[in-house]
Structure formats: structure tokens, C-alpha cells
Amino acid sequence: MLTQVELTGIRAAASAQVRDRHRLAARELLTAALFLLPSLLVFTVFLFWPLLRSAVISTYGNDIIGRPTRFTGSHNYQLLLSQPELHEVILNTLLFTLYTVLPALVIGIALALLLQLRVAGIGFFRTLLATPFGFSVATASAVFGIFFNPGVGVLNGFLYPFHIHPVGWLTSPTTALLAVAATTVWLQLGYNVLVLSAGLQAIPEDVYEAARLDGARGLSLLRHVTLPLLTPSLFFLLVVSTIQSLQSFGQIDILTKGGPARSTTTLVYDLYLNAFAFGNSNFGLASAIAMVLFLLVVIVTAIQFGVLERRVFYR
Amino acid sequence: MVRRGISYAALAVITFVLLFPLLYALSGSLMTASEISSFPPPLLPSRPNLRNFADVLRALPLARQYLNSAVVAISVMLGQLLTATLSAYAFAFLRFPFRNFVFALFLATMMIPWEAVIIPNYLFMADNSLVNTYPAFILPFLAAGFGTFLLRQFFLTFPRDLVDAAKVDGCGHLRFLWSILIPLSKPALATLGIYAFLSAWNQYFWPLLMTKSDAMATLQIGIKRLRDVEAATAPNFILAGTVLALIPTLILIYVFQRQIVRGLTTGALRG
């Protein structure tokens, strides 16, 4: 039996412990708040709040210098939807994404497979093949702009011996989007090779051995073993590079400025033209385009997760 | 033996094709204006010389633009290392209400295209007279969801015992972070640092909007301006500027490729 005094003592100790734990939890909460504060501050000021403000500005009309001044409801969206150009711009955006993401993935796989060759010095080649990742949109576009130059460009120089007339790669509406896409594919390849090559190296050797024992060879090994096991990397690259592609701006600005005849005007470039390029900027209309872009990114990403992620083979 | 020969031949050809833009930039930056403008265009300079580099440095405030790019990229890198370390620590080691929700919020930042918020941010900088200043280039990028995610994943690989032992010792969170966690996390911090530096150095759209003078331009904008002025006349000039802008990033990706790969695969390979 405990005496009354002992019992009181135990109770006091217990409640002190509870208080201690509460104090510790409170201190932990305070520490967490302080540690998260810097990041949350940056996100709030430069991402979350602006996203809301974009939505608000998209419902406003502008004064003469483009400043949003008065509420006009869905006017900007109606204006946007009534423009026949919008369909063209969205089509350009989707085509550009298609022309960049898929070729960069396919060529990336081929290069990564090549880097699986077991020869001395393969690490040296792996390092070199990542080169495009060191380029920016500006540096890559500067070099490719010279390649595509109709008069002195290397590309037409290659065609010259075959008596093919110089092509105006960036000045013809039929080739401009492809030329900008080719630049983007090259730019994306460095990253893709790095990721896919790491993905291939992560596949354990015994999986191949087991498949070979089952009689898988060459292409069937690739189709039934290598590619399924590579799907996590492929899916990751698909999502990331699609988002990136939908946001492309620099290569268009440097190579074609959206032309010729709007053939390379994507959503982002249309946003730029409406907000910043002319004297009479229209931030309301441009913000409506920004919301369309945001929705497009969310929808495309959601579709990719909904349709494709279940086919990804996570080990 | 024959097989190995074929392997090397394939590797050499493919590497040459993929690296052609870089090789051509190097070669063209050593040509004279009349040489690079002849048709069909030569692939190698007949008499390589470095005059373009001297000329391009004189014609543009390229040295100043180098400095601008360095100031911006290094500030963004240090800022992200600091903010991401702190927030990743909170997510990995501290218990607090709504932790998963706040973490989801951090991940959601990676889904918001910067272009979708560029107009309000432009207005914000204009209203606060920050256009054409360093803070405008740096402030919006001082925190990153990717960095937080990367470091949190790394912190979670540490055994719980390490943290508990440190707590028993009466070691405060900051001291534990500084004297134990950071020294053990150098590889992950290196990955984040390189990644933050590269993306800040290579940025285009935002610096384009924030630049109102040649003296405040970053290198990327400098190249665009060089191209606007020189497009018709002197590709050798543009290529010299391009090669100068590429030197730091190429050194980074060649020397630190292992760290970069580790960061890139964080999202690709679960586990």
C-alpha cells in the first residue's frame, strides 16, 4: 500500500512529466514553424498568392498601359475563346509537346542502351553524352539558330552536295515548329540519357540471367524485361518533360519569335506576346492564357497518372 | 576483338553526332567572320584564332554579365540550401500537426508552372521598384519544393537512433543539424547545390522580363541580345559568347555527374 504522501508525490511527478511532454511538443511545434517559415514565405509570396492573383486578374479589364483596373467577369475568357487563333495556339502547343517529348524519350532509350555496352572507358562516353544538359535554352538556341541559317547554315551546307535547294528552316511555316522542336529534343537528351542510363544500371543482373535461362534473347529481352523494368524512369521522364515542354519559351523567343505566321506561337509565347511584347499590353487577357496553361498542365499530368501510372512496374 | 571494335566505333560516331553542336560552337568561335559566312560552311577554322573572344568581351559588358549570372546563381544556390535544409529537417525529424498536408503543399509547388504566375510576379517587382535589380532575379527562387523533397528523402535514411541519441544528450535541434546532420549529408547537399546553380544560371524567361539594361543582364540574356544585334553578320561572335557562357555549366556536369545523377533519380526510382 502506498501512503497518501507517496501517492501525492507520484501524481505530481506524473503531471510534471505530462507537462514536460506538452512543453516538448510545443517546443517541437515552434521549431517546426520556424524551420518551415522561410520556405513557406517564399512560396506564399511568389507562387501561391500570385496563382490566386492570376485567376483574379484574368477577370479584369485593363487601363491603357495594361494594368488591371475593373472587374469584367468572364470577358477575357470569352475573348480568348472567340479568337480563332486560340485553337491554333493550343494545337501548336500540343504538337510541339508531342514533337519534343516522344523523340527525346525514344532517342534517350537508344543512347542509354548503347551506354550499357561493357567496354573499358564507357564512363567517359557516359559523361560526354550528358553534354546537352550543360546547355541552356539560350546557348542551345544560339548554336541551332546558326545551323538553321538558310544562307550560311551548316544544315543546308550538308544538303548542298545532294543539290537540295537551301531550306528556310525557321522562316517557313511548315518547318519552323519542327526546327524549334529539334532544338528542344537535343536539349532534353542530356537529361534523359542521365536518368535512363541510371535506370538501366539499377536493373539487377540476375533478372537478365533468369530471363536468359527462360530463353529470352535480343529484342524479346528488351521488350519483356528491360523496358518494363525501365518504366519508372520512363514515366518520370514523360511527366517531367511534358510539363517542361508545355512551358517552353526561350527557344521560341530566340529562334522564331512565334512566327512565321504564328506557326510557333504556343500558349506561353502567346501569353508573352499579350503581356509584354507589344506597347499595349493586356495583362487580363494574358492572365486568362496563364490559367489555360495551368489547367492544361494539371489535366495532362492527371491523364498521364490516371492512364499510364498503373502500367509502371515499381519493384 | 571485332565486337569490341564495333562497339567503340558505334560509341564514337554517336558521341560525335550528339556533341556536334558543342564541337561546332568551339570550332566556329575560332573562325573569322568571312570564313564562317562562306557557303558551303566549313567545319574547321583554317587558321584558328582567339580574336572573337577578345572582341566579344569588348563589344558587350560580358564580364559584367558573367558577374551578374554568378551573383544570381550562387545566391539562389545558397538560399535553397538553407531553406531546404531547414524545411526538410522539419518534415523528417519533427512532429507537428498537418505535417502531411504541409508536405503535400511543398510538393504542389513543383506542379505550378512559373509561367502561370509570371504576370503577378512581374507586377509585384514593378510595384516595389525591384525590376532590373539583383533581388528581382534572386528572391522568387530562394526556396524549392524539389530541394526539400530531395533532402527529406536523404534525412529519412538516417537511423532514428541517431536522432534520439542526440536528443538524449540534450543536443538542441540546431546544434544537431549543424554538427551532425549537415556533415553527414554532404552528398545530398552537393546534389541540390549543383542543381540549384545550374537551373539559376540557365534561366531565361524571368531574367528577360527583369532586365532593362545591358549592365544588369545575365549571360543568357546577353547571348540573346548578342544574337539580336549580330544575327545577320557574325555567327563567330555569337559562338564565342556562347562558349564563354557554357564553360561553368559544362565543367559542373562533367566533374559532378555522379552527384547530379543521384539527384535526378530521386523521383525516378522509388526506394
Coordinates of C-alpha atoms in Angstrom, one line a residue:
Chain A
M1 CA 0.0 0.0 0.0
L2 CA 1.2 3.5 -0.8
T3 CA 0.9 6.2 1.7
Q4 CA -1.0 9.3 0.9
V5 CA 2.2 11.3 0.8
E6 CA 3.8 8.9 -1.7
L7 CA 0.7 8.9 -3.9
T8 CA 0.7 12.7 -4.0
G9 CA 4.4 12.6 -4.9
I10 CA 3.8 10.2 -7.7
R11 CA 0.8 12.2 -9.1
A12 CA 2.9 15.4 -9.0
A13 CA 5.7 13.6 -10.8
A14 CA 3.4 12.2 -13.4
S15 CA 1.7 15.5 -14.1
A16 CA 5.1 17.2 -14.3
Q17 CA 6.0 14.5 -16.9
V18 CA 2.9 15.3 -18.9
R19 CA 3.6 19.0 -18.6
D20 CA 7.1 18.3 -19.7
R21 CA 5.9 16.3 -22.7
H22 CA 3.5 19.1 -23.6
R23 CA 6.3 21.6 -23.3
L24 CA 8.4 19.5 -25.5
A25 CA 5.7 19.1 -28.1
A26 CA 5.1 22.8 -28.0
R27 CA 8.8 23.4 -28.5
E28 CA 8.8 21.0 -31.3
L29 CA 5.9 22.7 -33.0
L30 CA 7.6 26.1 -32.6
T31 CA 10.9 24.7 -34.0
A32 CA 9.0 23.2 -37.0
A33 CA 7.2 26.5 -37.6
L34 CA 10.4 28.5 -37.5
F35 CA 12.2 25.9 -39.8
L36 CA 9.3 26.0 -42.3
L37 CA 8.8 29.7 -42.3
P38 CA 11.5 30.7 -44.8
S39 CA 10.3 28.3 -47.5
L40 CA 6.6 29.0 -46.8
L41 CA 7.2 32.7 -47.0
V42 CA 8.9 32.4 -50.5
F43 CA 6.2 30.0 -51.7
T44 CA 3.3 32.2 -50.5
V45 CA 4.7 35.5 -51.9
F46 CA 5.9 34.2 -55.2
L47 CA 3.7 31.1 -56.0
F48 CA 0.5 30.6 -54.0
W49 CA -0.6 34.3 -53.8
P50 CA 0.4 35.0 -57.5
L51 CA -1.6 32.0 -58.6
L52 CA -4.7 33.4 -56.9
R53 CA -3.9 36.8 -58.3
S54 CA -3.5 35.4 -61.8
A55 CA -7.0 34.0 -61.5
V56 CA -8.3 37.3 -60.3
I57 CA -6.5 39.4 -62.9
S58 CA -7.9 37.1 -65.6
T59 CA -11.3 38.5 -64.8
Y60 CA -10.2 42.1 -65.1
G61 CA -10.1 44.6 -67.9
N62 CA -7.1 46.9 -68.3
D63 CA -6.3 50.6 -68.5
I64 CA -4.2 51.9 -71.3
I65 CA -0.8 50.6 -70.0
G66 CA -2.2 47.1 -69.4
R67 CA -2.8 47.5 -65.7
P68 CA -5.8 45.5 -64.5
T69 CA -8.4 48.1 -63.3
R70 CA -12.0 46.8 -63.4
F71 CA -13.9 43.6 -63.0
T72 CA -15.2 42.3 -66.3
G73 CA -16.2 38.7 -65.3
S74 CA -15.6 36.1 -68.0
H75 CA -14.9 38.7 -70.7
N76 CA -11.3 37.8 -71.2
Y77 CA -12.1 34.1 -71.5
Q78 CA -14.9 34.8 -74.0
L79 CA -12.5 37.0 -76.0
L80 CA -9.9 34.2 -75.8
L81 CA -12.4 31.5 -76.9
S82 CA -13.8 33.7 -79.7
Q83 CA -10.4 34.1 -81.3
P84 CA -9.8 31.5 -84.0
E85 CA -6.1 31.9 -83.1
L86 CA -6.6 30.2 -79.7
H87 CA -7.3 26.8 -81.4
E88 CA -4.1 27.3 -83.5
V89 CA -2.1 28.2 -80.4
I90 CA -3.3 25.2 -78.4
L91 CA -2.7 23.0 -81.4
N92 CA 0.8 24.4 -81.7
T93 CA 1.4 23.8 -78.0
L94 CA 0.2 20.2 -78.1
L95 CA 2.1 19.4 -81.4
F96 CA 5.3 20.9 -80.0
T97 CA 4.9 18.8 -76.9
L98 CA 4.4 15.7 -79.0
Y99 CA 7.3 16.5 -81.3
T100 CA 9.7 17.0 -78.4
V101 CA 8.7 14.6 -75.6
L102 CA 8.4 11.3 -77.6
P103 CA 11.5 11.6 -79.8
A104 CA 13.6 12.7 -76.8
L105 CA 12.4 9.6 -74.9
V106 CA 13.0 7.2 -77.8
I107 CA 16.4 8.5 -78.7
G108 CA 17.2 8.7 -75.0
I109 CA 16.4 5.0 -74.6
A110 CA 18.6 4.1 -77.6
L111 CA 21.5 6.2 -76.2
A112 CA 21.1 4.7 -72.7
L113 CA 21.1 1.2 -74.1
L114 CA 24.3 2.0 -76.1
L115 CA 25.9 3.1 -72.8
Q116 CA 25.2 -0.4 -71.4
L117 CA 28.0 -1.8 -73.6
R118 CA 30.6 -3.4 -71.5
V119 CA 33.8 -1.9 -72.8
A120 CA 36.6 -0.1 -71.0
G121 CA 36.1 3.7 -70.8
I122 CA 32.3 3.5 -71.1
G123 CA 32.2 6.0 -68.1
F124 CA 34.0 8.6 -70.3
F125 CA 31.3 8.2 -73.0
R126 CA 28.5 8.4 -70.4
T127 CA 30.0 11.7 -69.2
L128 CA 30.2 13.1 -72.7
L129 CA 26.7 12.1 -73.7
A130 CA 25.2 14.2 -70.9
T131 CA 26.6 17.3 -72.6
P132 CA 23.3 18.9 -73.7
F133 CA 22.3 19.0 -70.0
G134 CA 25.0 21.7 -69.6
F135 CA 23.4 23.9 -72.3
S136 CA 20.7 26.4 -71.5
V137 CA 17.8 27.3 -73.9
A138 CA 19.7 30.4 -74.9
T139 CA 23.0 28.7 -75.6
A140 CA 21.4 25.8 -77.5
S141 CA 19.2 28.2 -79.5
A142 CA 22.2 30.4 -80.4
V143 CA 24.0 27.4 -81.8
F144 CA 21.0 25.8 -83.5
G145 CA 20.0 29.2 -84.9
I146 CA 23.3 29.2 -86.8
F147 CA 22.7 25.6 -88.0
F148 CA 19.3 26.6 -89.4
N149 CA 20.5 29.8 -91.1
P150 CA 19.4 29.4 -94.7
G151 CA 22.3 31.3 -96.3
V152 CA 25.3 30.1 -94.3
G153 CA 23.9 27.4 -92.0
V154 CA 25.6 24.0 -91.6
L155 CA 22.4 22.2 -92.2
N156 CA 21.9 23.5 -95.7
G157 CA 25.6 23.0 -96.2
F158 CA 25.1 19.3 -95.6
L159 CA 22.3 19.2 -98.2
Y160 CA 24.4 21.2 -100.7
P161 CA 26.3 18.2 -102.1
F162 CA 23.0 16.5 -102.8
H163 CA 21.8 19.5 -104.9
I164 CA 18.9 20.2 -102.5
H165 CA 17.9 23.8 -102.5
P166 CA 18.6 25.7 -99.3
V167 CA 15.7 25.4 -96.9
G168 CA 14.5 28.3 -94.8
W169 CA 14.2 26.1 -91.7
L170 CA 13.0 28.9 -89.4
T171 CA 11.2 31.1 -92.0
S172 CA 8.9 28.5 -93.5
P173 CA 5.7 27.8 -91.6
T174 CA 5.9 24.1 -92.5
T175 CA 9.4 23.5 -90.9
A176 CA 9.7 26.2 -88.2
L177 CA 7.9 24.3 -85.4
L178 CA 9.9 21.1 -86.3
A179 CA 13.1 23.1 -86.2
V180 CA 12.4 24.5 -82.8
A181 CA 11.3 21.1 -81.6
A182 CA 14.5 19.5 -82.9
T183 CA 16.5 22.1 -80.8
T184 CA 14.4 21.2 -77.8
V185 CA 14.8 17.4 -78.3
W186 CA 18.6 17.8 -78.4
L187 CA 18.5 20.0 -75.3
Q188 CA 16.4 17.4 -73.4
L189 CA 18.6 14.4 -74.5
G190 CA 21.3 15.0 -71.9
Y191 CA 18.9 14.8 -69.0
N192 CA 17.1 11.8 -70.5
V193 CA 20.3 9.9 -71.0
L194 CA 21.4 10.5 -67.4
V195 CA 18.1 9.3 -66.0
L196 CA 17.6 6.4 -68.3
S197 CA 21.2 5.2 -68.0
A198 CA 20.9 5.3 -64.2
G199 CA 17.6 3.4 -64.5
L200 CA 19.2 0.7 -66.7
Q201 CA 22.1 0.3 -64.3
A202 CA 19.7 -0.2 -61.4
I203 CA 18.3 -3.4 -63.0
P204 CA 20.0 -6.3 -61.3
E205 CA 22.0 -8.7 -63.4
D206 CA 20.2 -11.8 -62.0
V207 CA 16.9 -10.7 -63.6
Y208 CA 18.6 -10.9 -67.0
E209 CA 20.1 -14.2 -66.2
A210 CA 16.8 -15.6 -65.2
A211 CA 15.2 -14.3 -68.4
R212 CA 18.0 -15.8 -70.5
L213 CA 17.5 -19.2 -68.8
D214 CA 13.9 -18.9 -69.9
G215 CA 15.1 -18.4 -73.5
A216 CA 14.7 -14.6 -73.9
R217 CA 17.2 -13.1 -76.3
G218 CA 17.9 -9.8 -78.0
L219 CA 14.7 -7.9 -78.8
S220 CA 12.4 -10.1 -76.7
L221 CA 14.7 -9.5 -73.7
L222 CA 14.4 -5.8 -74.4
R223 CA 10.7 -5.9 -74.8
H224 CA 9.8 -8.2 -72.0
V225 CA 12.5 -7.5 -69.4
T226 CA 14.4 -4.3 -69.9
L227 CA 11.6 -1.9 -70.9
P228 CA 9.1 -3.0 -68.2
L229 CA 11.8 -2.6 -65.6
L230 CA 12.7 0.8 -67.0
T231 CA 9.1 2.1 -66.8
P232 CA 9.6 4.0 -63.5
S233 CA 12.3 6.1 -65.2
L234 CA 10.3 6.4 -68.4
F235 CA 7.2 7.5 -66.6
F236 CA 9.1 10.0 -64.5
L237 CA 10.7 11.5 -67.6
L238 CA 7.4 11.5 -69.5
V239 CA 5.7 13.6 -66.8
V240 CA 8.6 15.9 -66.2
S241 CA 9.5 16.6 -69.8
T242 CA 5.8 17.1 -70.8
I243 CA 5.4 19.8 -68.1
Q244 CA 8.7 21.3 -69.3
S245 CA 7.7 21.2 -72.9
L246 CA 4.4 22.9 -72.3
Q247 CA 6.3 25.7 -70.6
S248 CA 8.9 26.2 -73.4
F249 CA 9.7 29.8 -74.1
G250 CA 13.4 30.6 -74.6
Q251 CA 13.9 28.6 -77.8
I252 CA 10.8 30.1 -79.4
D253 CA 11.8 33.6 -78.4
I254 CA 15.3 33.3 -79.7
L255 CA 14.7 31.2 -82.9
T256 CA 11.3 32.4 -84.3
K257 CA 9.6 34.9 -82.0
G258 CA 6.4 32.9 -82.6
G259 CA 6.5 33.1 -86.4
P260 CA 6.3 32.7 -89.2
A261 CA 2.6 33.3 -89.5
R262 CA 2.1 32.3 -85.8
S263 CA 3.2 28.7 -86.6
T264 CA 5.4 28.5 -83.5
T265 CA 3.2 30.5 -81.2
T266 CA 2.5 28.3 -78.2
L267 CA 0.4 29.2 -75.1
V268 CA 3.4 30.5 -73.2
Y269 CA 4.6 32.6 -76.1
D270 CA 1.0 33.9 -76.7
L271 CA 1.0 34.9 -73.0
Y272 CA 4.3 36.7 -73.5
L273 CA 3.1 38.5 -76.7
N274 CA -0.1 39.7 -75.0
A275 CA 1.5 40.7 -71.7
F276 CA 5.0 42.0 -72.5
A277 CA 5.8 42.2 -76.2
F278 CA 3.7 45.0 -77.6
G279 CA 3.3 48.5 -76.4
N280 CA -0.3 47.9 -75.5
S281 CA 0.0 45.0 -73.0
N282 CA -3.2 43.3 -71.9
F283 CA -2.5 41.6 -68.5
G284 CA -6.1 40.5 -68.1
L285 CA -6.1 38.5 -71.4
A286 CA -2.6 37.2 -70.7
S287 CA -3.7 36.0 -67.3
A288 CA -6.6 34.2 -68.9
I289 CA -4.0 32.4 -71.1
A290 CA -1.9 31.7 -68.0
M291 CA -4.9 30.0 -66.4
V292 CA -5.5 27.9 -69.5
L293 CA -1.8 26.9 -69.4
F294 CA -2.1 26.0 -65.7
L295 CA -5.2 23.9 -66.4
L296 CA -3.6 22.2 -69.4
V297 CA -0.6 21.2 -67.3
V298 CA -2.8 19.8 -64.5
I299 CA -5.0 18.0 -66.9
V300 CA -2.2 16.4 -69.0
T301 CA -0.4 15.4 -65.8
A302 CA -3.5 13.9 -64.3
I303 CA -4.2 12.0 -67.5
Q304 CA -0.7 10.6 -67.5
F305 CA -1.0 9.5 -63.9
G306 CA -4.5 8.1 -64.5
V307 CA -3.8 6.2 -67.7
L308 CA -0.2 5.3 -67.5
E309 CA 0.9 5.0 -63.9
R310 CA -0.8 1.7 -63.4
R311 CA 1.4 0.3 -66.1
V312 CA 4.5 1.4 -64.4
F313 CA 6.3 -1.5 -62.9
Y314 CA 7.6 -0.4 -59.5
R315 CA 9.8 -3.0 -57.9
Chain B
M1 CA 38.0 -8.3 -80.6
V2 CA 36.0 -7.4 -83.7
R3 CA 33.0 -6.9 -81.4
R4 CA 34.9 -4.5 -79.2
G5 CA 36.0 -2.6 -82.3
I6 CA 32.3 -2.3 -83.5
S7 CA 31.3 -1.1 -80.0
Y8 CA 33.9 1.6 -79.9
A9 CA 33.1 2.7 -83.5
A10 CA 29.4 3.0 -82.6
L11 CA 30.1 4.9 -79.4
A12 CA 32.5 7.3 -81.3
V13 CA 30.0 8.0 -84.1
I14 CA 27.0 8.5 -81.8
T15 CA 29.1 10.7 -79.4
F16 CA 30.3 12.8 -82.3
V17 CA 26.8 13.3 -83.7
L18 CA 25.3 14.2 -80.3
L19 CA 28.2 16.5 -79.4
F20 CA 28.3 18.2 -82.8
P21 CA 26.6 21.4 -81.6
L22 CA 29.3 21.8 -78.9
L23 CA 32.1 20.9 -81.3
Y24 CA 30.8 23.3 -83.9
A25 CA 30.4 26.1 -81.4
L26 CA 34.0 25.6 -80.4
S27 CA 35.2 25.4 -84.0
G28 CA 33.1 28.3 -85.2
S29 CA 34.2 30.5 -82.3
L30 CA 37.8 30.3 -83.7
M31 CA 36.8 31.3 -87.3
T32 CA 36.8 34.7 -88.9
A33 CA 33.6 36.3 -89.9
S34 CA 34.2 35.8 -93.6
E35 CA 35.2 32.2 -93.1
I36 CA 32.1 31.2 -91.1
S37 CA 29.8 33.1 -93.6
S38 CA 31.1 31.3 -96.7
F39 CA 29.0 28.6 -98.4
P40 CA 29.1 25.7 -98.0
P41 CA 30.1 26.4 -94.5
P42 CA 33.5 25.0 -93.4
L43 CA 33.6 22.7 -90.3
L44 CA 37.0 23.7 -89.1
P45 CA 38.8 27.0 -89.0
S46 CA 41.7 27.3 -91.5
R47 CA 43.7 29.4 -89.0
P48 CA 42.2 29.2 -85.5
N49 CA 42.5 32.4 -83.5
L50 CA 41.1 33.7 -80.3
R51 CA 40.3 37.2 -81.5
N52 CA 36.5 36.6 -81.3
F53 CA 36.7 36.1 -77.6
A54 CA 38.6 39.4 -77.1
D55 CA 36.2 41.2 -79.4
V56 CA 33.0 39.9 -77.8
L57 CA 34.3 40.8 -74.3
R58 CA 35.0 44.3 -75.6
A59 CA 31.7 44.7 -77.5
L60 CA 29.4 43.7 -74.7
P61 CA 29.6 44.1 -71.0
L62 CA 30.1 40.3 -71.0
A63 CA 32.4 40.3 -68.0
R64 CA 29.8 42.2 -66.0
Q65 CA 27.1 39.8 -67.2
Y66 CA 29.3 36.9 -66.1
L67 CA 29.4 38.5 -62.7
N68 CA 25.6 39.0 -62.7
S69 CA 25.0 35.4 -63.5
A70 CA 27.4 34.3 -60.8
V71 CA 25.9 36.5 -58.2
V72 CA 22.4 35.3 -59.0
A73 CA 23.2 31.6 -59.3
I74 CA 25.3 31.5 -56.2
S75 CA 22.7 33.4 -54.1
V76 CA 19.9 31.1 -55.3
M77 CA 22.1 28.1 -54.6
L78 CA 23.0 29.2 -51.0
G79 CA 19.4 30.3 -50.4
Q80 CA 17.9 27.0 -51.5
L81 CA 20.5 25.0 -49.5
L82 CA 19.5 26.9 -46.3
T83 CA 15.7 26.9 -46.7
A84 CA 15.5 23.3 -48.0
T85 CA 17.7 22.0 -45.2
L86 CA 15.5 23.6 -42.6
S87 CA 12.2 22.5 -44.0
A88 CA 13.5 19.0 -44.8
Y89 CA 14.6 18.7 -41.2
A90 CA 11.1 19.7 -40.0
F91 CA 9.5 17.1 -42.3
A92 CA 11.9 14.3 -41.5
F93 CA 12.5 14.7 -37.7
L94 CA 9.9 16.9 -36.1
R95 CA 6.3 16.0 -35.2
F96 CA 3.7 18.7 -35.8
P97 CA 0.0 18.9 -36.8
F98 CA -0.9 18.8 -40.5
R99 CA 2.6 17.6 -41.4
N100 CA 1.5 15.6 -44.4
F101 CA -0.7 18.4 -45.7
V102 CA 2.1 20.9 -45.5
F103 CA 4.4 18.5 -47.2
A104 CA 1.9 18.0 -50.0
L105 CA 1.8 21.8 -50.3
F106 CA 5.6 21.8 -50.8
L107 CA 5.3 19.1 -53.5
A108 CA 2.5 21.0 -55.1
T109 CA 4.9 23.9 -55.8
M110 CA 6.6 21.7 -58.4
M111 CA 3.3 21.5 -60.3
I112 CA 2.7 25.2 -60.6
P113 CA 4.3 26.4 -63.9
W114 CA 6.3 29.5 -63.3
E115 CA 4.8 31.0 -66.5
A116 CA 1.3 30.8 -64.9
V117 CA 2.3 33.2 -62.1
I118 CA 4.7 35.3 -64.1
I119 CA 2.4 38.3 -64.5
P120 CA 1.5 38.9 -60.8
N121 CA 5.2 38.5 -60.0
Y122 CA 6.1 41.0 -62.7
L123 CA 3.6 43.4 -61.2
F124 CA 5.0 42.8 -57.7
M125 CA 8.5 43.6 -58.8
A126 CA 7.4 46.7 -60.8
D127 CA 5.3 48.0 -57.8
N128 CA 8.2 47.6 -55.5
S129 CA 10.7 49.1 -58.0
L130 CA 12.7 45.9 -58.0
V131 CA 12.9 45.5 -61.8
N132 CA 16.5 45.5 -63.0
T133 CA 17.9 44.7 -59.5
Y134 CA 19.5 41.6 -58.1
P135 CA 16.7 40.9 -55.6
A136 CA 14.2 40.6 -58.5
F137 CA 16.4 37.8 -60.1
I138 CA 17.0 36.0 -56.7
L139 CA 14.1 36.3 -54.3
P140 CA 11.5 34.1 -56.0
F141 CA 13.9 31.2 -56.2
L142 CA 15.2 31.1 -52.7
A143 CA 13.0 28.1 -51.8
A144 CA 12.3 25.0 -53.8
G145 CA 9.9 22.0 -53.3
F146 CA 12.4 19.8 -55.2
G147 CA 15.2 20.6 -52.8
T148 CA 13.1 20.0 -49.7
F149 CA 11.9 16.6 -51.2
L150 CA 15.5 15.6 -52.1
L151 CA 16.9 16.4 -48.6
R152 CA 13.9 14.9 -46.7
Q153 CA 14.4 11.6 -48.6
F154 CA 18.1 11.7 -47.6
F155 CA 17.4 12.6 -44.0
L156 CA 14.9 9.7 -43.7
T157 CA 17.6 7.2 -44.5
F158 CA 19.3 8.0 -41.2
P159 CA 18.5 5.6 -38.3
R160 CA 16.1 7.0 -35.8
D161 CA 18.6 6.1 -33.1
L162 CA 20.9 8.8 -34.3
V163 CA 18.3 11.4 -33.7
D164 CA 17.2 10.0 -30.3
A165 CA 20.7 9.7 -29.1
A166 CA 21.4 13.3 -30.0
K167 CA 18.2 14.4 -28.1
V168 CA 19.2 12.4 -25.0
D169 CA 22.4 14.2 -25.0
G170 CA 20.5 17.4 -24.7
C171 CA 21.7 18.5 -28.1
G172 CA 19.4 21.2 -29.5
H173 CA 17.8 20.8 -32.9
L174 CA 20.1 23.5 -34.5
R175 CA 23.2 22.0 -33.0
F176 CA 22.3 18.5 -34.1
L177 CA 21.5 19.9 -37.6
W178 CA 24.8 21.8 -37.8
S179 CA 27.3 19.5 -36.2
I180 CA 25.9 16.0 -37.1
L181 CA 23.4 16.1 -39.9
I182 CA 25.0 18.5 -42.3
P183 CA 28.4 16.9 -42.2
L184 CA 26.7 13.5 -42.9
S185 CA 24.5 15.0 -45.7
K186 CA 27.3 16.4 -47.9
P187 CA 26.4 14.2 -50.9
A188 CA 22.7 15.3 -50.9
L189 CA 23.6 18.9 -50.3
A190 CA 26.1 18.8 -53.2
T191 CA 23.4 17.4 -55.5
L192 CA 20.9 20.2 -54.5
G193 CA 23.6 22.8 -54.8
I194 CA 24.6 21.8 -58.3
Y195 CA 21.1 21.5 -59.4
A196 CA 20.1 24.9 -58.0
F197 CA 23.1 26.6 -59.5
L198 CA 22.5 25.0 -63.0
S199 CA 18.9 26.0 -63.1
A200 CA 19.5 29.5 -61.9
W201 CA 22.4 30.0 -64.3
N202 CA 20.4 28.8 -67.2
Q203 CA 17.2 30.7 -66.6
Y204 CA 15.7 32.7 -69.4
F205 CA 12.1 33.9 -69.3
W206 CA 12.2 35.6 -65.8
P207 CA 15.6 37.4 -66.3
L208 CA 14.4 38.5 -69.7
L209 CA 11.5 40.3 -68.1
M210 CA 13.5 41.7 -65.2
T211 CA 16.4 43.1 -67.4
K212 CA 16.1 46.7 -68.5
S213 CA 19.8 47.4 -69.2
D214 CA 22.9 45.6 -70.6
A215 CA 24.7 46.1 -67.3
M216 CA 22.1 44.1 -65.4
A217 CA 21.6 41.3 -67.9
T218 CA 22.6 37.8 -67.0
L219 CA 24.7 35.9 -69.5
Q220 CA 21.7 34.1 -71.1
I221 CA 20.1 37.5 -71.8
G222 CA 23.4 38.8 -73.0
I223 CA 23.6 36.0 -75.6
K224 CA 20.0 36.8 -76.8
R225 CA 21.0 40.4 -77.2
L226 CA 24.2 39.5 -79.0
R227 CA 22.1 37.4 -81.4
D228 CA 19.6 40.2 -81.9
V229 CA 22.4 42.6 -82.9
E230 CA 24.8 40.2 -84.7
A231 CA 22.4 37.7 -86.2
A232 CA 22.9 38.6 -89.8
T233 CA 26.6 39.4 -89.7
A234 CA 28.7 37.5 -87.3
P235 CA 27.9 33.9 -86.1
N236 CA 31.5 33.6 -85.0
F237 CA 30.8 36.3 -82.5
I238 CA 27.7 34.7 -81.1
L239 CA 29.5 31.3 -80.8
A240 CA 32.4 32.9 -78.9
G241 CA 29.9 34.4 -76.4
T242 CA 28.1 31.0 -76.2
V243 CA 31.2 29.1 -75.5
L244 CA 32.1 31.6 -72.7
A245 CA 28.6 31.1 -71.2
L246 CA 28.9 27.3 -71.4
I247 CA 32.3 26.9 -69.6
P248 CA 30.9 26.9 -66.0
T249 CA 28.0 24.6 -66.6
L250 CA 29.9 22.1 -68.7
I251 CA 32.6 21.9 -66.0
L252 CA 29.9 21.3 -63.5
I253 CA 28.2 18.5 -65.4
Y254 CA 31.4 16.8 -66.4
V255 CA 33.0 16.9 -62.9
F256 CA 30.0 16.4 -60.7
Q257 CA 28.0 14.0 -62.9
R258 CA 27.6 11.4 -60.1
Q259 CA 26.0 13.9 -57.7
I260 CA 23.7 15.1 -60.5
V261 CA 22.5 11.6 -61.3
R262 CA 21.8 10.9 -57.7
G263 CA 19.5 14.0 -57.5
L264 CA 17.8 13.3 -60.8
T265 CA 16.9 9.7 -59.9
T266 CA 15.3 10.6 -56.6
G267 CA 12.0 11.0 -58.2
A268 CA 12.5 8.3 -60.9
L269 CA 13.5 5.3 -58.8
R270 CA 11.3 4.8 -55.8
G271 CA 13.1 3.3 -52.8

